[in-house]
Structures are given as C-alpha cells and as structure tokens.
Coordinates of C-alpha atoms in Angstrom, one line a residue:
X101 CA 35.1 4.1 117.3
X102 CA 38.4 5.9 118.2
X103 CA 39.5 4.5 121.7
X104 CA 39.8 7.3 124.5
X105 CA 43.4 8.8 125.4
X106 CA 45.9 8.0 128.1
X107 CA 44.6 11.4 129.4
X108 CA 41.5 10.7 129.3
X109 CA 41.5 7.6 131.2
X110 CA 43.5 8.4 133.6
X111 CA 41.1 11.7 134.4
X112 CA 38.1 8.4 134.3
X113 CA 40.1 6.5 136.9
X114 CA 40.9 9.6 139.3
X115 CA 37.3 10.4 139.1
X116 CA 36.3 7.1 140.3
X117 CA 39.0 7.6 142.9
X118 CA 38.5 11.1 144.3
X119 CA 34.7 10.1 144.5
X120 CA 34.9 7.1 146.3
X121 CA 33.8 6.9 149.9
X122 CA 36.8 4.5 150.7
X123 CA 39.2 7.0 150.2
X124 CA 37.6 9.6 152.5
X125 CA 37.1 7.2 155.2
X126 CA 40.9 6.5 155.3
X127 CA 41.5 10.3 154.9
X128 CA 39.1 11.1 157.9
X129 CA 40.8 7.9 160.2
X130 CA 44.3 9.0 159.8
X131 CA 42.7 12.5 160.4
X132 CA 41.1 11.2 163.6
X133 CA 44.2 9.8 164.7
X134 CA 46.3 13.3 164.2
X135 CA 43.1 14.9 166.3
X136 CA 44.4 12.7 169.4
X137 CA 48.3 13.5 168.5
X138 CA 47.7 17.0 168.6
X139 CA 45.6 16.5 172.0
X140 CA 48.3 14.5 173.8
X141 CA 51.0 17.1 172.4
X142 CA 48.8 20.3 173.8
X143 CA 48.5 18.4 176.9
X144 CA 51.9 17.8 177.3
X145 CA 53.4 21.0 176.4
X146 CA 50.6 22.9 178.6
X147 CA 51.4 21.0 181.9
X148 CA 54.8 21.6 181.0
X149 CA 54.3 25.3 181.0
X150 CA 52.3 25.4 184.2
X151 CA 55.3 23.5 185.7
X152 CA 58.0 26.1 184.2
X153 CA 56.0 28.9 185.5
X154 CA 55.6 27.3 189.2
X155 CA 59.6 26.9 189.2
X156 CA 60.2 30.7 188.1
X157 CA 58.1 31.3 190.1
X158 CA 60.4 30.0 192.7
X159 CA 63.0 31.8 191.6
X160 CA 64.6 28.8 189.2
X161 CA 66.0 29.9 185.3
X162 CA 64.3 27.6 183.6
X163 CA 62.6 27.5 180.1
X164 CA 60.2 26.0 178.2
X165 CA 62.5 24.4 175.4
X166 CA 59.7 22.9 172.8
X167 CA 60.1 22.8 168.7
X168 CA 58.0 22.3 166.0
X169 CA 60.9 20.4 164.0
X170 CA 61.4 18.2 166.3
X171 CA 57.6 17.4 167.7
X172 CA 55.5 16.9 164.4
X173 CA 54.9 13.7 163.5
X174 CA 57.3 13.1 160.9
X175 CA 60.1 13.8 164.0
X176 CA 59.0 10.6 165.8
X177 CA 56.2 12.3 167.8
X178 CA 55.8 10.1 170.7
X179 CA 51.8 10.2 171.5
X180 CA 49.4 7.1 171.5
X181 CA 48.0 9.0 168.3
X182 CA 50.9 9.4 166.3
X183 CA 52.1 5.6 167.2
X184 CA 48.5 4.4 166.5
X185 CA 49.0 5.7 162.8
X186 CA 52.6 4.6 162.2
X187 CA 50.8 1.1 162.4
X188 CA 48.3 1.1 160.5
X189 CA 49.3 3.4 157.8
X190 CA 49.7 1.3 155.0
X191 CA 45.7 -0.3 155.6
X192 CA 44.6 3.4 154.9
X193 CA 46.6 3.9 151.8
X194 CA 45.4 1.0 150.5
X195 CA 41.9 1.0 151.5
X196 CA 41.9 4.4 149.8
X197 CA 41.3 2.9 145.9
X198 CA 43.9 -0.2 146.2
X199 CA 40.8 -2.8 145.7
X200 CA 39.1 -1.2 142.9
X201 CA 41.2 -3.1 140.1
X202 CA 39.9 -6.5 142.0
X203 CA 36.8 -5.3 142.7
X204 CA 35.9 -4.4 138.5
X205 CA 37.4 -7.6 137.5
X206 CA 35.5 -9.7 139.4
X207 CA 32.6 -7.9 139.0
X208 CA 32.8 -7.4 134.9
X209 CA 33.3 -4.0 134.5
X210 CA 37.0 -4.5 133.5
X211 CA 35.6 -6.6 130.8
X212 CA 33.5 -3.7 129.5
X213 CA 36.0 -1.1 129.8
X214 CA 39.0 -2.9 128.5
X215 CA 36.8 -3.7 125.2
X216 CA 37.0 0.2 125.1
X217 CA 40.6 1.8 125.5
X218 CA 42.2 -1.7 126.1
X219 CA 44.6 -3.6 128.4
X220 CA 47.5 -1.6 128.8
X221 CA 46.0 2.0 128.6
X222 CA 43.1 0.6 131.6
X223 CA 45.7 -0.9 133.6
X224 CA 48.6 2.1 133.7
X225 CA 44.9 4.6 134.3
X226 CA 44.1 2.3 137.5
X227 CA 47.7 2.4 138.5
X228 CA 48.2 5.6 138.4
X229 CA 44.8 6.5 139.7
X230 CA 45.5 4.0 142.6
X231 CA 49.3 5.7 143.2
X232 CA 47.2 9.2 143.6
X233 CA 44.5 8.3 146.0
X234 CA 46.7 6.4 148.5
X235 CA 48.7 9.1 148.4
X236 CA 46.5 11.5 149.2
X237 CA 45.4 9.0 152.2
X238 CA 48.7 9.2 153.6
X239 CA 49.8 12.9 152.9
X240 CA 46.7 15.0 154.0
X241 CA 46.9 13.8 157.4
X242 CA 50.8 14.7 157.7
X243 CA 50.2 18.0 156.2
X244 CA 47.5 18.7 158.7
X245 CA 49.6 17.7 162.0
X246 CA 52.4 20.0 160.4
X247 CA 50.2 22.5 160.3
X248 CA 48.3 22.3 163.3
X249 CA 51.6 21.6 165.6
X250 CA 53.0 25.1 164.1
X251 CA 49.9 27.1 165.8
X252 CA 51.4 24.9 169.1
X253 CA 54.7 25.1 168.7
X254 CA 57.2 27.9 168.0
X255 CA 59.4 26.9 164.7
X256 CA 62.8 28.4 166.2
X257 CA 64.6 24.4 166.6
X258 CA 66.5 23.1 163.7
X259 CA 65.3 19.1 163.7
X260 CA 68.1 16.5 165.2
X261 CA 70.1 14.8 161.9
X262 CA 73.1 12.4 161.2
X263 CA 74.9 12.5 157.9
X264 CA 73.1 9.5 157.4
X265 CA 69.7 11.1 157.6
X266 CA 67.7 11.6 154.2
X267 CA 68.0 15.5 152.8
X268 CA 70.4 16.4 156.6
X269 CA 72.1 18.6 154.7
X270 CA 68.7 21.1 153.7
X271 CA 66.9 19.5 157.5
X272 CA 69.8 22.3 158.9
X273 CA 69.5 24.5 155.9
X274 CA 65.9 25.2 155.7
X275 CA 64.0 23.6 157.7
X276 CA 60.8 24.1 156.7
X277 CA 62.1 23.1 153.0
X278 CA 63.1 19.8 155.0
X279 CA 59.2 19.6 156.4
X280 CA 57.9 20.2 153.3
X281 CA 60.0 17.8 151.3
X282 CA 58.8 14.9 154.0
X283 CA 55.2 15.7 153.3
X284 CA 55.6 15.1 150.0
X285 CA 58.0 11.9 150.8
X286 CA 54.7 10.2 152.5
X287 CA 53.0 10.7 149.3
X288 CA 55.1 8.8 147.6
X289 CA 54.8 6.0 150.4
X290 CA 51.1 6.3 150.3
X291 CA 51.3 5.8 146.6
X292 CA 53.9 2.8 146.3
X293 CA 52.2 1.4 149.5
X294 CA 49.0 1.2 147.5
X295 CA 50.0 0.2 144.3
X296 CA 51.0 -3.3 146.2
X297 CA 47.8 -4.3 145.9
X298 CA 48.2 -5.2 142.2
X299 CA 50.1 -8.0 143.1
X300 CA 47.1 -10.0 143.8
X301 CA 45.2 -9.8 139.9
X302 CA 41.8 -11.8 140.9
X303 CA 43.6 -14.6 143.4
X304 CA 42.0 -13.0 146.3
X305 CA 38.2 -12.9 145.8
X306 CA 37.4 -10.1 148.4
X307 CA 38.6 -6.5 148.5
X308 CA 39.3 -6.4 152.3
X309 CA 42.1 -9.0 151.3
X310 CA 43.9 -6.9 148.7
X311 CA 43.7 -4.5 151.5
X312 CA 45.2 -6.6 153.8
X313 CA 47.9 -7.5 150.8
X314 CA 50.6 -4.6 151.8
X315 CA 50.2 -4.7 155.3
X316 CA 51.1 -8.6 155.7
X317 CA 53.9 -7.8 153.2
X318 CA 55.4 -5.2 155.6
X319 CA 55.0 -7.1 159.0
X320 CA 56.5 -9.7 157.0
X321 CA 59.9 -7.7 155.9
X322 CA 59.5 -6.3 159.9
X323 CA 59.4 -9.9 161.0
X324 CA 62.6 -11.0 158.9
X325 CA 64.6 -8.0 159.8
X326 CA 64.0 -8.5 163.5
X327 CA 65.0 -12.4 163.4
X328 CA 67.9 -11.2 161.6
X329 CA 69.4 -8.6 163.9
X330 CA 68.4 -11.0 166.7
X331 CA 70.4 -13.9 165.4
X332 CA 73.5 -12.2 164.1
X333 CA 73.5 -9.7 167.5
X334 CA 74.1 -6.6 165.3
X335 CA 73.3 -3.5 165.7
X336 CA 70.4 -1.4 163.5
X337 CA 72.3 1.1 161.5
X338 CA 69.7 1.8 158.8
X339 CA 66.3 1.3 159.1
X340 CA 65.2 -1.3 156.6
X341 CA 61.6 -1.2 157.7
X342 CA 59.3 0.2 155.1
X343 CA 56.6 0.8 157.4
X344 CA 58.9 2.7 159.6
X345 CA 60.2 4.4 157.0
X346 CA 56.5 5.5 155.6
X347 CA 55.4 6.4 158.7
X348 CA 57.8 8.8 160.5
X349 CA 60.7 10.5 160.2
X350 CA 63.8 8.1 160.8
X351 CA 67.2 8.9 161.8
X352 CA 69.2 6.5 159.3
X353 CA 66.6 6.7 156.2
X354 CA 69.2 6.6 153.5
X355 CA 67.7 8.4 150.0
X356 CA 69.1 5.3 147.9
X357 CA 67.1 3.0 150.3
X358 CA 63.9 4.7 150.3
X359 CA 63.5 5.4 146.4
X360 CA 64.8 1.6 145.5
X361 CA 61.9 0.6 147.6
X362 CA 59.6 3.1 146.3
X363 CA 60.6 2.4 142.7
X364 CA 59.8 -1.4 143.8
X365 CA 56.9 -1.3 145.2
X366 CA 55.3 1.1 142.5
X367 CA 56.7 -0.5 139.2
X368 CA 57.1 -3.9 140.5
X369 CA 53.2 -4.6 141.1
X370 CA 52.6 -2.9 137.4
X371 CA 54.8 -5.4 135.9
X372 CA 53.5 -8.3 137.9
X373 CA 49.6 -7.3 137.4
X374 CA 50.2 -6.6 133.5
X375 CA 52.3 -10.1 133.5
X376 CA 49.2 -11.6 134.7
X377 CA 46.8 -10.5 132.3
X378 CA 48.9 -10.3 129.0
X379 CA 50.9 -13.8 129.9
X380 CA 47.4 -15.7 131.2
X381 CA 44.8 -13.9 129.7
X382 CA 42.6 -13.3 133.0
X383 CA 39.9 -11.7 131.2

C-alpha cells in the first residue's frame, strides 16, 4: 500500500490538533486572562478621565494622554492580567498539543501509525502540527487584547523604542505594521515554546510532565541569568530571558537573539526527538 504524503500527514496531525480540547482550554485561559487586562486598563483609563474632567473643570490645562502603542500587552501592559499571563505563557503553549507525541507513544498508537507513513514523515507531521497549535495558543489571545484595547484607546502614540529594540526602525514607521509584526512574533514563541516538549521522547510517563518540560527550562535560563548579573554586578542591557521575551514587548530584544532562540528551540527538539528514536529504536 502506497504510504500517505508529507501533506497528508501533516493535514492528519493538525486535525488531531485543532480538534483537541487541550488546545481550546489554553486558548480560552490566556483569553480569560486578557478579559481581566482589558478590565484593569478600562478601569484605569476611566478614573483617569473623571479625574481630568474634575481638574478642567477647575480651570487646569490638562489632558488625557493614553495610547494604544504603548498600553497593549505586547508594550509591557502593567495590569495583574497581563502579568498573570507573561508567567504562565509557555504552560499554555504547550498544553495546547505539546503532549500528544508522549501521549501516542506510550499508549501504542505511534506504533500503528509509524507502520503506515513511517518514522520521519510521523515525526516532522507532529512537529509541525505541535509548532501550529501552540502557536495559535499564544497568538489569539495577543491579537484579541490588540484589538480590544484599540476600541479603548485612541491609536495617535508612536510606541517608545531604542536602536536596540527589535523592528525600531518600522515601530516609528508604521506602527500598526510594528503591532502586527509582534502578533505574529508570539506565534513563533508559542510554536518553538511548544516544540520543547520533544525533548522528553517517552522518559516522562505522564503528559502534565512534558507540559511542565518548557516551563522548568525557562525558570531555569531566568534563574541562571539572574545569579549571573547578581554576581558580576552588571547591568541588564539585553534581555536574555525567553520567557520575557515571549511574553511582552521588551525594550532590548535584539532580532539576532530572538530567532537564534527560536531556531533552537524549534529544530533543536526535532533533532533530539528523531536522535532518540532512529539512534535507540524507542519503538
């Protein structure tokens, strides 16, 4: 029987993935958690008003001096919400489909599919499918407080950059080409963030570990990088942090840093799960 295509696979695995209740549930948490950003920020910027109109009213020249571009999310939004989420980001990209490839090998169905289309082919479908999903997890919330904090806030601020800031030059440009480019930047996070879980083959026997796999991984870089600085007594010029740099939008977020991490946290994990299985035959 001729084995299925690449495409086909792959359209197998996103099915699995876009049907899963897993990845919904991290969709609607980091959903919930924008609800309560965008609650604190209409708070805030309503009291605020009542305040400007009670010193006009006095006879003070004083405005109301909000921006989009620099109070969604992405611009280091400073509500309970928005902190809540830059935590625990990387749990709902991976919770998303990061613990389906553990999950069908220790329950036999990797054995019946890889019979089918093979080793590799399975493998670069679950990747890819598991680079989609956590994604998704990690985008659609973003894009919704983007949205939502437009019908809040008037769009007329250009957002706050250095030289050293990722895409400055088109963040004074355009904008809303800069928001728009960062929406798409936490896909990428949500993707490579995910496709940590590979890592971990069948060592772990329960899918909330794998889950817990890129998390522990990130505290673990933000643990190092904070006994560094604190030793040495230097200052923070760029921020090393991947969670940081996942979650919101950082001032010194070099491009070169954030793709040599994203390039090594999405092919890395491929080459170490496919290692695994070619090298010592877990099958």
């Amino acid at each position: 029987m001729k084995k299925p295509t690449l495409l086909r696979s792959v359209r197998a695995e996103l099915y699995k993935a876009l049907h899963n209740k897993m990845l919904w549930i991290a969709i609607g948490i980091g959903l919930l958690l924008i609800a309560m950003d965008l609650w604190e920020a209409y708070e805030g910027i309503r009291h605020a008003r009542e305040s400007v109109i009670e010193w006009q009213a006095e006879g003070k020249d004083i405005y109301l001096g909000y921006s989009l571009f620099q109070s969604w999310i992405y611009s280091g939004s400073g509500t309970y919400g928005a902190g809540l989420l830059a935590t625990i980001w990387p749990l709902l990209a991976a919770m998303a489909f990061g613990w389906s490839y553990n999950n069908e090998r220790l329950s036999g169905v990797y054995n019946q599919v890889v019979s089918r289309i093979g080793i590799r082919r399975y493998f670069l479908s679950k990747h890819i499918a598991v680079f989609i999903s956590g994604g998704l997890a990690h985008c659609i919330p973003i894009i919704v407080n983007l949205l939502a904090m437009a019908l809040i806030y008037p769009a007329w601020e250009r957002p706050s950059v250095l030289d050293s800031t990722f895409l400055s030059g088109l963040a004074l440009a355009s904008p809303w080409g800069f928001c728009i480019a960062m929406c798409g930047m936490s896909f990428l996070w949500g993707g490579a963030t995910a496709c940590i879980c590979h890592c971990t083959g069948t060592y772990l026997r329960h899918g909330v570990m794998v889950v817990l796999v890129p998390y522990a991984l990130y505290i673990i870089i933000d643990t190092v990088i904070s006994v560094y600085y604190t030793l040495t007594q230097t200052t923070i010029f760029i921020q090393w942090s991947p969670r940081l740099l996942g979650a919101f939008f950082a001032i010194a977020n070099p491009g070169w840093l954030q793709f040599s991490f994203l390039i090594l946290f999405t092919l890395g994990p491929y080459a170490i799960g496919l290692w695994q299985v070619k090298k010592h035959e877990l099958v």
